[in-house]
CSV table of C-alpha atoms in Angstrom, one decimal:
chain,number,residue,atom,x,y,z
A,1,MET,CA,-9.5,-84.5,43.0
A,2,MET,CA,-10.6,-86.0,39.7
A,3,ARG,CA,-14.3,-86.5,39.2
A,4,ARG,CA,-15.3,-89.9,38.6
A,5,ARG,CA,-16.5,-90.7,35.3
A,6,ILE,CA,-20.3,-91.5,35.3
A,7,THR,CA,-19.9,-94.9,33.6
A,8,LEU,CA,-17.3,-96.0,35.8
A,9,ALA,CA,-19.1,-94.9,38.9
A,10,SER,CA,-22.2,-96.5,37.7
A,11,CYS,CA,-20.4,-99.7,37.0
A,12,THR,CA,-18.6,-99.8,40.3
A,13,ALA,CA,-21.8,-99.1,42.1
A,14,LEU,CA,-23.5,-101.9,40.4
A,15,ALA,CA,-20.7,-104.3,40.9
A,16,LEU,CA,-20.6,-103.4,44.7
A,17,ALA,CA,-24.4,-103.6,45.0
A,18,MET,CA,-24.8,-107.0,43.1
A,19,GLY,CA,-21.3,-108.7,43.8
A,20,ALA,CA,-21.5,-109.4,40.0
A,21,THR,CA,-18.7,-109.6,37.4
A,22,ALA,CA,-19.6,-105.9,36.3
A,23,CYS,CA,-17.1,-104.1,34.0
A,24,GLY,CA,-15.5,-107.3,32.8
A,25,GLY,CA,-13.1,-107.7,35.7
A,26,GLY,CA,-14.0,-111.0,37.1
A,27,ASP,CA,-15.5,-111.7,40.7
A,28,VAL,CA,-15.6,-108.3,42.5
A,29,SER,CA,-16.6,-109.8,45.7
A,30,ALA,CA,-14.5,-110.9,48.5
A,31,GLY,CA,-17.4,-112.5,50.2
A,32,GLY,CA,-19.7,-113.2,47.3
A,33,GLY,CA,-22.1,-110.3,48.0
A,34,ASP,CA,-23.7,-112.3,50.8
A,35,LYS,CA,-22.6,-109.9,53.5
A,36,SER,CA,-20.6,-112.8,54.9
A,37,LEU,CA,-18.7,-110.5,57.3
A,38,ASP,CA,-21.7,-108.4,58.4
A,39,GLY,CA,-21.1,-106.9,61.8
A,40,GLN,CA,-17.3,-107.8,61.8
A,41,THR,CA,-14.4,-105.3,62.1
A,42,ILE,CA,-11.2,-105.4,60.1
A,43,THR,CA,-8.2,-103.1,61.0
A,44,VAL,CA,-5.7,-102.2,58.2
A,45,ALA,CA,-2.5,-100.5,59.1
A,46,GLY,CA,-0.2,-98.5,56.6
A,47,VAL,CA,2.0,-95.5,56.1
A,48,TRP,CA,-0.7,-93.4,54.2
A,49,SER,CA,-1.9,-90.2,55.5
A,50,GLY,CA,-3.7,-87.2,54.0
A,51,SER,CA,-5.2,-87.7,50.5
A,52,GLU,CA,-3.7,-91.1,50.2
A,53,GLN,CA,-5.4,-92.3,53.3
A,54,LYS,CA,-8.8,-90.7,52.1
A,55,ASN,CA,-8.5,-92.4,48.9
A,56,PHE,CA,-7.6,-95.7,50.5
A,57,GLN,CA,-10.6,-95.4,52.7
A,58,LYS,CA,-12.9,-95.4,49.7
A,59,VAL,CA,-11.5,-98.9,49.0
A,60,LEU,CA,-12.2,-100.0,52.5
A,61,ASP,CA,-15.7,-98.5,52.2
A,62,ALA,CA,-16.3,-100.4,48.9
A,63,PHE,CA,-15.3,-103.7,50.6
A,64,GLY,CA,-17.6,-102.9,53.5
A,65,GLU,CA,-20.5,-102.4,51.2
A,66,GLU,CA,-19.8,-105.6,49.6
A,67,THR,CA,-19.3,-107.7,52.6
A,68,GLY,CA,-20.9,-105.9,55.6
A,69,ALA,CA,-17.5,-105.6,57.3
A,70,LYS,CA,-16.4,-102.3,59.0
A,71,ALA,CA,-12.9,-101.7,57.8
A,72,GLN,CA,-10.8,-99.3,59.8
A,73,PHE,CA,-7.4,-97.6,58.8
A,74,VAL,CA,-4.7,-97.0,61.3
A,75,SER,CA,-1.6,-94.6,60.0
A,76,THR,CA,1.7,-96.0,61.3
A,77,GLY,CA,3.9,-93.2,60.0
A,78,ASP,CA,7.0,-94.2,58.1
A,79,ASN,CA,8.5,-96.7,60.7
A,80,VAL,CA,6.1,-99.5,60.0
A,81,SER,CA,8.2,-102.3,61.4
A,82,THR,CA,8.6,-100.6,65.0
A,83,VAL,CA,4.8,-99.6,65.1
A,84,VAL,CA,3.5,-103.1,64.0
A,85,GLY,CA,5.9,-104.8,66.3
A,86,SER,CA,4.9,-102.8,69.4
A,87,LYS,CA,1.1,-103.5,68.5
A,88,ILE,CA,1.8,-107.2,68.2
A,89,GLU,CA,3.7,-107.2,71.6
A,90,GLY,CA,0.8,-105.1,73.2
A,91,GLY,CA,-1.8,-107.8,71.9
A,92,ASN,CA,-3.4,-105.2,69.5
A,93,ALA,CA,-2.1,-106.4,66.2
A,94,PRO,CA,-3.9,-105.1,63.1
A,95,ASP,CA,-5.4,-107.7,60.8
A,96,VAL,CA,-3.7,-106.4,57.7
A,97,VAL,CA,-0.7,-104.2,57.0
A,98,MET,CA,0.1,-102.4,53.8
A,99,VAL,CA,4.0,-102.8,53.8
A,100,PRO,CA,6.0,-100.3,51.6
A,101,GLN,CA,9.2,-102.2,51.4
A,102,VAL,CA,10.2,-105.6,50.2
A,103,GLY,CA,12.9,-105.7,52.9
A,104,VAL,CA,10.2,-105.1,55.6
A,105,LEU,CA,7.9,-107.8,54.1
A,106,LYS,CA,10.7,-110.3,54.3
A,107,GLN,CA,11.5,-109.2,58.0
A,108,PHE,CA,8.0,-109.8,59.0
A,109,ALA,CA,7.9,-113.2,57.4
A,110,GLU,CA,11.2,-114.3,58.9
A,111,LYS,CA,9.9,-113.2,62.3
A,112,GLY,CA,7.0,-115.5,61.9
A,113,TRP,CA,4.4,-112.6,61.9
A,114,LEU,CA,2.6,-113.5,58.6
A,115,LYS,CA,0.2,-115.9,57.3
A,116,PRO,CA,0.5,-117.2,53.7
A,117,LEU,CA,-2.2,-115.7,51.5
A,118,SER,CA,-5.2,-117.8,50.4
A,119,GLN,CA,-5.3,-119.9,47.3
A,120,LYS,CA,-7.9,-117.6,45.8
A,121,THR,CA,-5.6,-114.7,46.1
A,122,GLU,CA,-2.6,-116.6,44.9
A,123,GLN,CA,-4.7,-117.5,41.8
A,124,ALA,CA,-5.5,-114.0,41.1
A,125,VAL,CA,-1.9,-113.0,41.3
A,126,ASP,CA,-0.9,-115.8,38.9
A,127,THR,CA,-3.6,-114.6,36.5
A,128,ASN,CA,-3.6,-110.8,36.8
A,129,TYR,CA,0.1,-109.7,37.6
A,130,ALA,CA,3.4,-110.2,35.9
A,131,SER,CA,5.4,-112.9,37.8
A,132,VAL,CA,7.9,-110.4,39.1
A,133,TRP,CA,5.3,-109.0,41.5
A,134,LYS,CA,4.6,-112.6,43.0
A,135,LYS,CA,8.4,-112.9,43.5
A,136,TYR,CA,8.6,-109.6,45.5
A,137,GLY,CA,5.6,-110.7,47.5
A,138,SER,CA,7.0,-114.2,48.4
A,139,VAL,CA,9.5,-115.3,51.0
A,140,GLU,CA,10.9,-119.0,50.8
A,141,GLY,CA,8.4,-119.8,48.2
A,142,ALA,CA,5.3,-118.9,50.1
A,143,LEU,CA,3.1,-115.9,49.0
A,144,TYR,CA,2.7,-113.5,51.9
A,145,GLY,CA,2.2,-110.0,50.1
A,146,LEU,CA,-0.3,-108.8,47.6
A,147,TYR,CA,1.0,-105.7,45.7
A,148,PHE,CA,-2.0,-103.4,45.6
A,149,LYS,CA,-0.4,-99.9,44.8
A,150,ALA,CA,2.5,-99.4,42.8
A,151,ALA,CA,4.8,-96.4,41.9
A,152,HIS,CA,6.5,-95.9,38.6
A,153,LYS,CA,9.8,-94.4,39.5
A,154,SER,CA,11.3,-94.0,36.0
A,155,THR,CA,9.7,-90.7,35.1
A,156,VAL,CA,11.3,-87.3,34.6
A,157,TRP,CA,8.8,-84.6,34.9
A,158,TYR,CA,9.2,-81.2,33.2
A,159,SER,CA,7.4,-77.8,32.5
A,160,PRO,CA,6.5,-78.0,28.7
A,161,ASP,CA,6.8,-74.3,28.6
A,162,ALA,CA,10.4,-74.4,30.0
A,163,LEU,CA,11.5,-76.9,27.3
A,164,ASP,CA,9.7,-75.0,24.6
A,165,GLN,CA,11.3,-71.8,25.5
A,166,ALA,CA,14.8,-73.4,25.5
A,167,GLY,CA,13.9,-75.1,22.1
A,168,VAL,CA,14.7,-78.5,23.3
A,169,LYS,CA,12.7,-81.8,22.8
A,170,THR,CA,12.3,-84.5,25.3
A,171,PRO,CA,15.6,-86.7,25.3
A,172,LYS,CA,16.0,-90.4,24.6
A,173,THR,CA,19.4,-91.0,26.2
A,174,TYR,CA,21.1,-89.8,29.5
A,175,GLU,CA,23.7,-87.9,27.5
A,176,ASP,CA,20.9,-86.1,25.5
A,177,MET,CA,19.2,-85.4,28.8
A,178,LEU,CA,22.3,-83.6,30.1
A,179,LYS,CA,22.8,-81.8,26.8
A,180,ALA,CA,19.2,-80.6,26.9
A,181,GLY,CA,19.7,-79.6,30.5
A,182,GLY,CA,22.6,-77.4,29.5
A,183,THR,CA,20.5,-75.6,26.8
A,184,VAL,CA,17.6,-75.1,29.4
A,185,SER,CA,20.3,-73.7,31.9
A,186,ASP,CA,21.6,-71.4,29.1
A,187,SER,CA,18.1,-70.1,28.6
A,188,GLY,CA,18.1,-68.7,32.2
A,189,LEU,CA,16.3,-71.5,34.1
A,190,ALA,CA,18.3,-74.3,35.8
A,191,ALA,CA,17.9,-77.8,34.3
A,192,PHE,CA,16.9,-79.9,37.2
A,193,SER,CA,15.5,-79.5,40.7
A,194,VAL,CA,17.2,-82.2,42.9
A,195,ALA,CA,15.6,-83.2,46.3
A,196,GLY,CA,18.9,-84.0,48.1
A,197,GLN,CA,17.5,-83.4,51.6
A,198,ASP,CA,15.7,-86.6,51.2
A,199,GLY,CA,18.2,-89.4,50.7
A,200,TRP,CA,15.5,-91.7,49.1
A,201,THR,CA,15.4,-89.6,46.0
A,202,LEU,CA,19.0,-89.9,45.4
A,203,THR,CA,18.9,-93.7,45.7
A,204,ASP,CA,16.1,-93.5,43.1
A,205,TRP,CA,18.6,-91.6,40.6
A,206,PHE,CA,21.4,-94.2,41.2
A,207,GLU,CA,18.9,-97.2,40.6
A,208,ASN,CA,17.6,-96.0,37.3
A,209,ILE,CA,21.2,-95.3,36.0
A,210,TYR,CA,22.4,-98.6,37.3
A,211,LEU,CA,19.6,-100.7,36.0
A,212,SER,CA,20.1,-99.2,32.5
A,213,GLN,CA,23.8,-99.2,32.6
A,214,ALA,CA,24.5,-102.5,34.2
A,215,GLY,CA,21.3,-104.5,33.3
A,216,PRO,CA,18.7,-106.3,35.2
A,217,GLU,CA,20.9,-109.3,36.2
A,218,LYS,CA,23.6,-107.3,38.0
A,219,TYR,CA,20.8,-105.1,39.5
A,220,ASP,CA,19.3,-108.2,41.1
A,221,ARG,CA,22.7,-109.3,42.4
A,222,LEU,CA,23.5,-105.9,43.9
A,223,ALA,CA,20.0,-105.7,45.3
A,224,ALA,CA,20.6,-109.1,47.2
A,225,HIS,CA,24.3,-108.0,47.9
A,226,LYS,CA,25.6,-110.8,45.9
A,227,ILE,CA,28.2,-108.5,44.5
A,228,LYS,CA,29.9,-105.9,46.4
A,229,TRP,CA,29.2,-102.2,46.2
A,230,THR,CA,32.9,-101.8,45.2
A,231,ASP,CA,32.1,-103.6,42.0
A,232,PRO,CA,33.2,-101.6,38.7
A,233,SER,CA,29.5,-101.4,37.7
A,234,VAL,CA,28.7,-99.4,40.9
A,235,VAL,CA,31.6,-97.1,40.3
A,236,ASP,CA,30.6,-96.6,36.6
A,237,ALA,CA,27.0,-95.8,37.8
A,238,LEU,CA,28.1,-93.3,40.5
A,239,THR,CA,30.5,-91.7,37.6
A,240,THR,CA,27.5,-91.3,35.5
A,241,LEU,CA,25.3,-89.7,38.3
A,242,GLY,CA,28.3,-87.6,39.0
A,243,LYS,CA,28.3,-85.9,35.7
A,244,LEU,CA,25.0,-84.3,36.7
A,245,PHE,CA,26.0,-83.5,40.3
A,246,LYS,CA,29.3,-82.0,39.3
A,247,ASP,CA,27.6,-79.4,36.9
A,248,GLU,CA,26.4,-76.7,39.3
A,249,GLN,CA,24.8,-75.0,36.4
A,250,LEU,CA,22.3,-77.9,35.9
A,251,ILE,CA,21.0,-78.0,39.4
A,252,ALA,CA,18.8,-75.4,40.7
A,253,GLY,CA,20.6,-73.4,43.4
A,254,GLY,CA,23.6,-75.7,43.0
A,255,ARG,CA,24.6,-78.7,45.2
A,256,LYS,CA,24.3,-76.8,48.5
A,257,GLU,CA,20.6,-75.7,47.8
A,258,ALA,CA,19.8,-79.2,46.6
A,259,LEU,CA,20.9,-80.7,49.9
A,260,SER,CA,18.4,-78.4,51.6
A,261,THR,CA,15.5,-79.1,49.3
A,262,ASP,CA,13.0,-81.8,50.1
A,263,PHE,CA,10.9,-83.7,47.7
A,264,PRO,CA,7.7,-81.5,47.8
A,265,GLY,CA,10.2,-78.6,47.5
A,266,SER,CA,11.9,-80.0,44.4
A,267,VAL,CA,8.4,-80.1,42.7
A,268,GLU,CA,7.6,-76.6,43.7
A,269,LYS,CA,10.8,-75.4,42.0
A,270,VAL,CA,9.5,-76.7,38.7
A,271,PHE,CA,5.7,-76.2,39.1
A,272,GLY,CA,5.4,-73.6,41.9
A,273,PRO,CA,4.6,-69.9,41.4
A,274,GLU,CA,8.2,-68.9,40.9
A,275,PRO,CA,9.9,-71.7,38.8
A,276,LYS,CA,13.6,-72.2,39.3
A,277,ALA,CA,14.1,-75.2,37.1
A,278,GLY,CA,12.6,-77.0,34.0
A,279,MET,CA,12.8,-80.6,35.2
A,280,VAL,CA,12.6,-82.7,38.2
A,281,TYR,CA,13.2,-86.4,38.4
A,282,GLU,CA,11.0,-88.7,40.6
A,283,GLY,CA,8.3,-91.1,40.4
A,284,ASP,CA,4.5,-90.8,39.1
A,285,PHE,CA,3.5,-89.4,42.3
A,286,VAL,CA,5.1,-85.8,41.1
A,287,ALA,CA,1.9,-85.3,39.2
A,288,GLY,CA,-0.2,-85.6,42.4
A,289,VAL,CA,1.9,-82.8,44.0
A,290,ALA,CA,1.9,-80.7,40.9
A,291,LYS,CA,-1.9,-81.0,40.5
A,292,ASP,CA,-3.1,-80.8,44.1
A,293,GLN,CA,-0.6,-78.2,45.5
A,294,PHE,CA,0.1,-76.1,42.4
A,295,ASP,CA,-3.1,-76.6,40.4
A,296,LYS,CA,-1.2,-77.8,37.3
A,297,LYS,CA,-3.1,-79.5,34.5
A,298,ILE,CA,-1.3,-82.9,34.0
A,299,GLY,CA,-0.5,-83.3,30.3
A,300,THR,CA,-0.5,-79.5,29.6
A,301,ASP,CA,1.3,-77.7,32.5
A,302,ALA,CA,3.2,-80.8,33.6
A,303,ASP,CA,4.3,-83.8,31.8
A,304,PHE,CA,6.9,-86.5,31.8
A,305,PHE,CA,9.3,-88.5,29.6
A,306,PRO,CA,10.7,-91.9,30.5
A,307,PHE,CA,13.9,-91.8,32.4
A,308,PRO,CA,16.4,-92.2,29.5
A,309,ALA,CA,18.6,-95.0,28.5
A,310,VAL,CA,22.3,-95.0,29.8
A,311,ASP,CA,25.3,-95.9,27.7
A,312,GLY,CA,23.4,-98.0,25.1
A,313,GLY,CA,21.4,-100.0,27.7
A,314,LYS,CA,17.5,-100.3,27.8
A,315,ALA,CA,15.4,-97.5,29.4
A,316,PRO,CA,14.9,-98.6,33.0
A,317,VAL,CA,11.6,-99.3,34.7
A,318,VAL,CA,12.2,-99.0,38.5
A,319,SER,CA,9.0,-99.5,40.6
A,320,GLY,CA,8.0,-99.3,44.3
A,321,GLY,CA,4.9,-100.4,45.8
A,322,ASP,CA,2.8,-101.3,48.9
A,323,ALA,CA,1.9,-105.0,49.7
A,324,ALA,CA,-0.9,-106.1,51.8
A,325,VAL,CA,0.0,-108.7,54.2
A,326,VAL,CA,-2.0,-110.6,56.9
A,327,LEU,CA,-0.7,-110.9,60.4
A,328,LYS,CA,-1.0,-114.1,62.4
A,329,ASP,CA,-1.8,-112.2,65.5
A,330,GLY,CA,-4.8,-110.2,63.9
A,331,LYS,CA,-8.1,-110.8,65.4
A,332,ASN,CA,-10.1,-111.4,62.2
A,333,GLN,CA,-8.2,-113.8,60.0
A,334,GLU,CA,-11.3,-114.6,57.9
A,335,GLY,CA,-12.0,-111.0,57.3
A,336,ALA,CA,-8.3,-110.3,56.5
A,337,MET,CA,-8.1,-113.0,53.9
A,338,LYS,CA,-11.2,-112.0,52.2
A,339,PHE,CA,-10.1,-108.3,52.1
A,340,LEU,CA,-6.9,-109.4,50.4
A,341,GLU,CA,-8.9,-111.5,47.8
A,342,TYR,CA,-10.9,-108.3,47.2
A,343,LEU,CA,-7.6,-106.2,46.7
A,344,ALA,CA,-6.6,-108.7,44.1
A,345,THR,CA,-9.5,-107.8,41.8
A,346,PRO,CA,-9.4,-105.1,39.2
A,347,GLU,CA,-12.5,-103.3,40.6
A,348,ALA,CA,-10.8,-102.7,43.9
A,349,ALA,CA,-7.9,-100.9,42.0
A,350,ALA,CA,-10.5,-99.0,40.0
A,351,VAL,CA,-12.0,-97.4,43.1
A,352,TRP,CA,-8.9,-95.5,43.9
A,353,ALA,CA,-7.6,-95.2,40.2
A,354,GLU,CA,-10.6,-93.0,39.5
A,355,THR,CA,-9.6,-90.4,42.1
A,356,GLY,CA,-6.0,-90.2,41.1
A,357,GLY,CA,-2.5,-90.6,42.7
A,358,PHE,CA,-2.5,-94.2,42.2
A,359,LEU,CA,-1.1,-97.0,39.9
A,360,SER,CA,-2.0,-100.7,40.0
A,361,PRO,CA,0.4,-103.5,38.8
A,362,ASN,CA,-2.7,-105.6,38.1
A,363,LYS,CA,-2.8,-105.9,34.3
A,364,LYS,CA,-6.6,-106.5,34.2
A,365,VAL,CA,-7.3,-103.0,35.6
A,366,ASP,CA,-9.0,-101.0,32.6
A,367,LEU,CA,-6.8,-98.0,31.8
A,368,ALA,CA,-10.2,-96.0,31.4
A,369,SER,CA,-10.3,-96.3,35.2
A,370,TYR,CA,-7.4,-93.6,35.5
A,371,GLY,CA,-8.6,-90.0,35.4
A,372,ASP,CA,-6.2,-88.6,32.9
A,373,ASP,CA,-4.1,-89.5,29.8
A,374,VAL,CA,-0.8,-89.0,31.5
A,375,THR,CA,-1.7,-91.4,34.5
A,376,ARG,CA,-2.9,-93.9,31.8
A,377,GLU,CA,0.5,-93.8,30.0
A,378,THR,CA,2.4,-94.4,33.3
A,379,ALA,CA,0.0,-97.2,34.2
A,380,LYS,CA,0.4,-98.7,30.6
A,381,SER,CA,4.3,-98.3,30.9
A,382,LEU,CA,4.4,-100.0,34.3
A,383,VAL,CA,2.2,-103.1,33.3
A,384,GLY,CA,3.8,-103.1,29.8
A,385,ALA,CA,7.2,-103.6,31.3
A,386,GLY,CA,6.1,-107.0,32.5
A,387,ASP,CA,8.8,-109.0,34.2
A,388,SER,CA,11.5,-106.5,33.3
A,389,VAL,CA,10.4,-104.2,36.1
A,390,ARG,CA,12.8,-104.0,39.1
A,391,PHE,CA,11.6,-103.1,42.6
A,392,ASP,CA,13.4,-100.2,44.3
A,393,MET,CA,16.7,-101.5,45.3
A,394,SER,CA,17.0,-99.6,48.5
A,395,ASP,CA,13.7,-101.0,49.6
A,396,GLN,CA,14.9,-104.5,49.2
A,397,ALA,CA,17.8,-103.7,51.6
A,398,PRO,CA,18.0,-104.0,55.4
A,399,ALA,CA,16.5,-100.9,56.7
A,400,ALA,CA,19.7,-99.6,58.3
A,401,PHE,CA,21.3,-99.5,54.9
A,402,GLY,CA,18.4,-98.6,52.5
A,403,GLY,CA,15.8,-96.9,54.4
A,404,THR,CA,17.0,-94.9,57.3
A,405,LYS,CA,17.4,-91.1,57.4
A,406,GLY,CA,21.0,-90.0,58.1
A,407,MET,CA,22.3,-93.5,57.7
A,408,GLY,CA,23.6,-96.0,55.1
A,409,GLU,CA,22.8,-95.4,51.4
A,410,TRP,CA,20.7,-92.3,52.0
A,411,LYS,CA,23.5,-90.4,53.8
A,412,LEU,CA,26.4,-91.6,51.7
A,413,LEU,CA,24.5,-90.5,48.4
A,414,GLN,CA,23.9,-87.1,50.1
A,415,ASP,CA,27.7,-87.0,50.8
A,416,PHE,CA,28.3,-87.9,47.2
A,417,LEU,CA,26.1,-85.0,46.0
A,418,ARG,CA,27.9,-82.8,48.3
A,419,ASP,CA,31.2,-83.8,46.8
A,420,PRO,CA,31.0,-86.1,43.7
A,421,SER,CA,34.7,-86.0,42.9
A,422,ASP,CA,35.5,-89.6,44.1
A,423,PRO,CA,33.0,-92.3,43.1
A,424,LYS,CA,35.5,-95.1,44.1
A,425,ALA,CA,35.6,-93.8,47.6
A,426,THR,CA,31.9,-93.6,47.8
A,427,ALA,CA,31.5,-97.1,46.6
A,428,ARG,CA,33.9,-98.4,49.2
A,429,ARG,CA,31.8,-96.5,51.9
A,430,LEU,CA,28.6,-97.9,50.5
A,431,GLU,CA,30.0,-101.4,50.8
A,432,ALA,CA,31.1,-100.9,54.4
A,433,ALA,CA,27.6,-99.7,55.3
A,434,ALA,CA,26.0,-102.6,53.5
A,435,ALA,CA,28.1,-105.2,55.2
A,436,LYS,CA,27.4,-103.7,58.6
A,437,ALA,CA,23.6,-103.8,57.9
A,438,ASP,CA,23.8,-107.3,56.8
A,439,LYS,CA,25.2,-108.4,60.1
A,440,GLY,CA,22.3,-106.7,61.9
């Protein structure tokens, strides 16, 4: 865990103690520093566990110092919708939920579970965020979700030693990346570690290729299923992805081993004690695993290059994120709304940014808040992409298609990794699964 910089820690402490506009970020306070929620309890539910839960607890504690409220976190595990639904039915609804998928946020809103956010929060979003984040947090024109934590899912992580030994430079295009991978493989180390056991990683591969190759307009249409998965653009993207999957020399252990490798295992194959590959594609959170589990110094032992452009398109910026929402059935509506007003401030984001494993889409967050240069660079890239950022496509889909193990897109892309010989057939299967999920 990164040590907090003295100046930032002092600044944050001053802001929390005085409710002032310290550090140039606007009003820190959700309650004006007047302990307006003294003695009240707020319950916040989300998927986080382990270090993420501990780091988010620091944000909850900072809010508590500011307002006097006691903020408690409840981990839901991955199935947020089921857990929250059962709590609502049991009369024990949390006040706030950190929702990890656009599709789930929309589902909650359509079920009538959510309250629109306060005018103060909406004004902060209008001022501090690119408009695309408001779009992803809104349903039928009403703002229900505030994106507090984001992921930059267009980063390819590599071992500088492995690329140096192979004599290759970081690539700018997808074709160059495959060529560089071939050179790395010829040097005795596989090019890529692929986490095929986790279907979501394969959707991320597809989405980056599709966004760059087909462009943002078609990406939006496919995400909304306004074009079919049998569209030629989908077949083209699968064909491009298949160039990697077909080449057994590029993948550590080949396709069979990739299908039994989970995400942490894929990072271990590059940054663990016995490296088997030079590169691993996934989001900025790869750095956290490399640092915390394998004691790698980010920027020296582990670095990244942006996911490269495909077929002359623009380099993609795909993101994910966790949006805070307020439940109608929560017991502390006032506290919940003030908590979201706090989360909308750059100071709230800085509390977690200092500890690592976190990016904020809030463009007012000082990049100095982040604990290392590589994280600053990913944060700068995410914010700098502005409205060209596109949210993870599978997270926008119904869970039965885009978010369930052994089903839908996850399974079908695993099948494609197993046998990438027929992109058109895979596209047909994807369309059938998407249509079925749309019908509920």
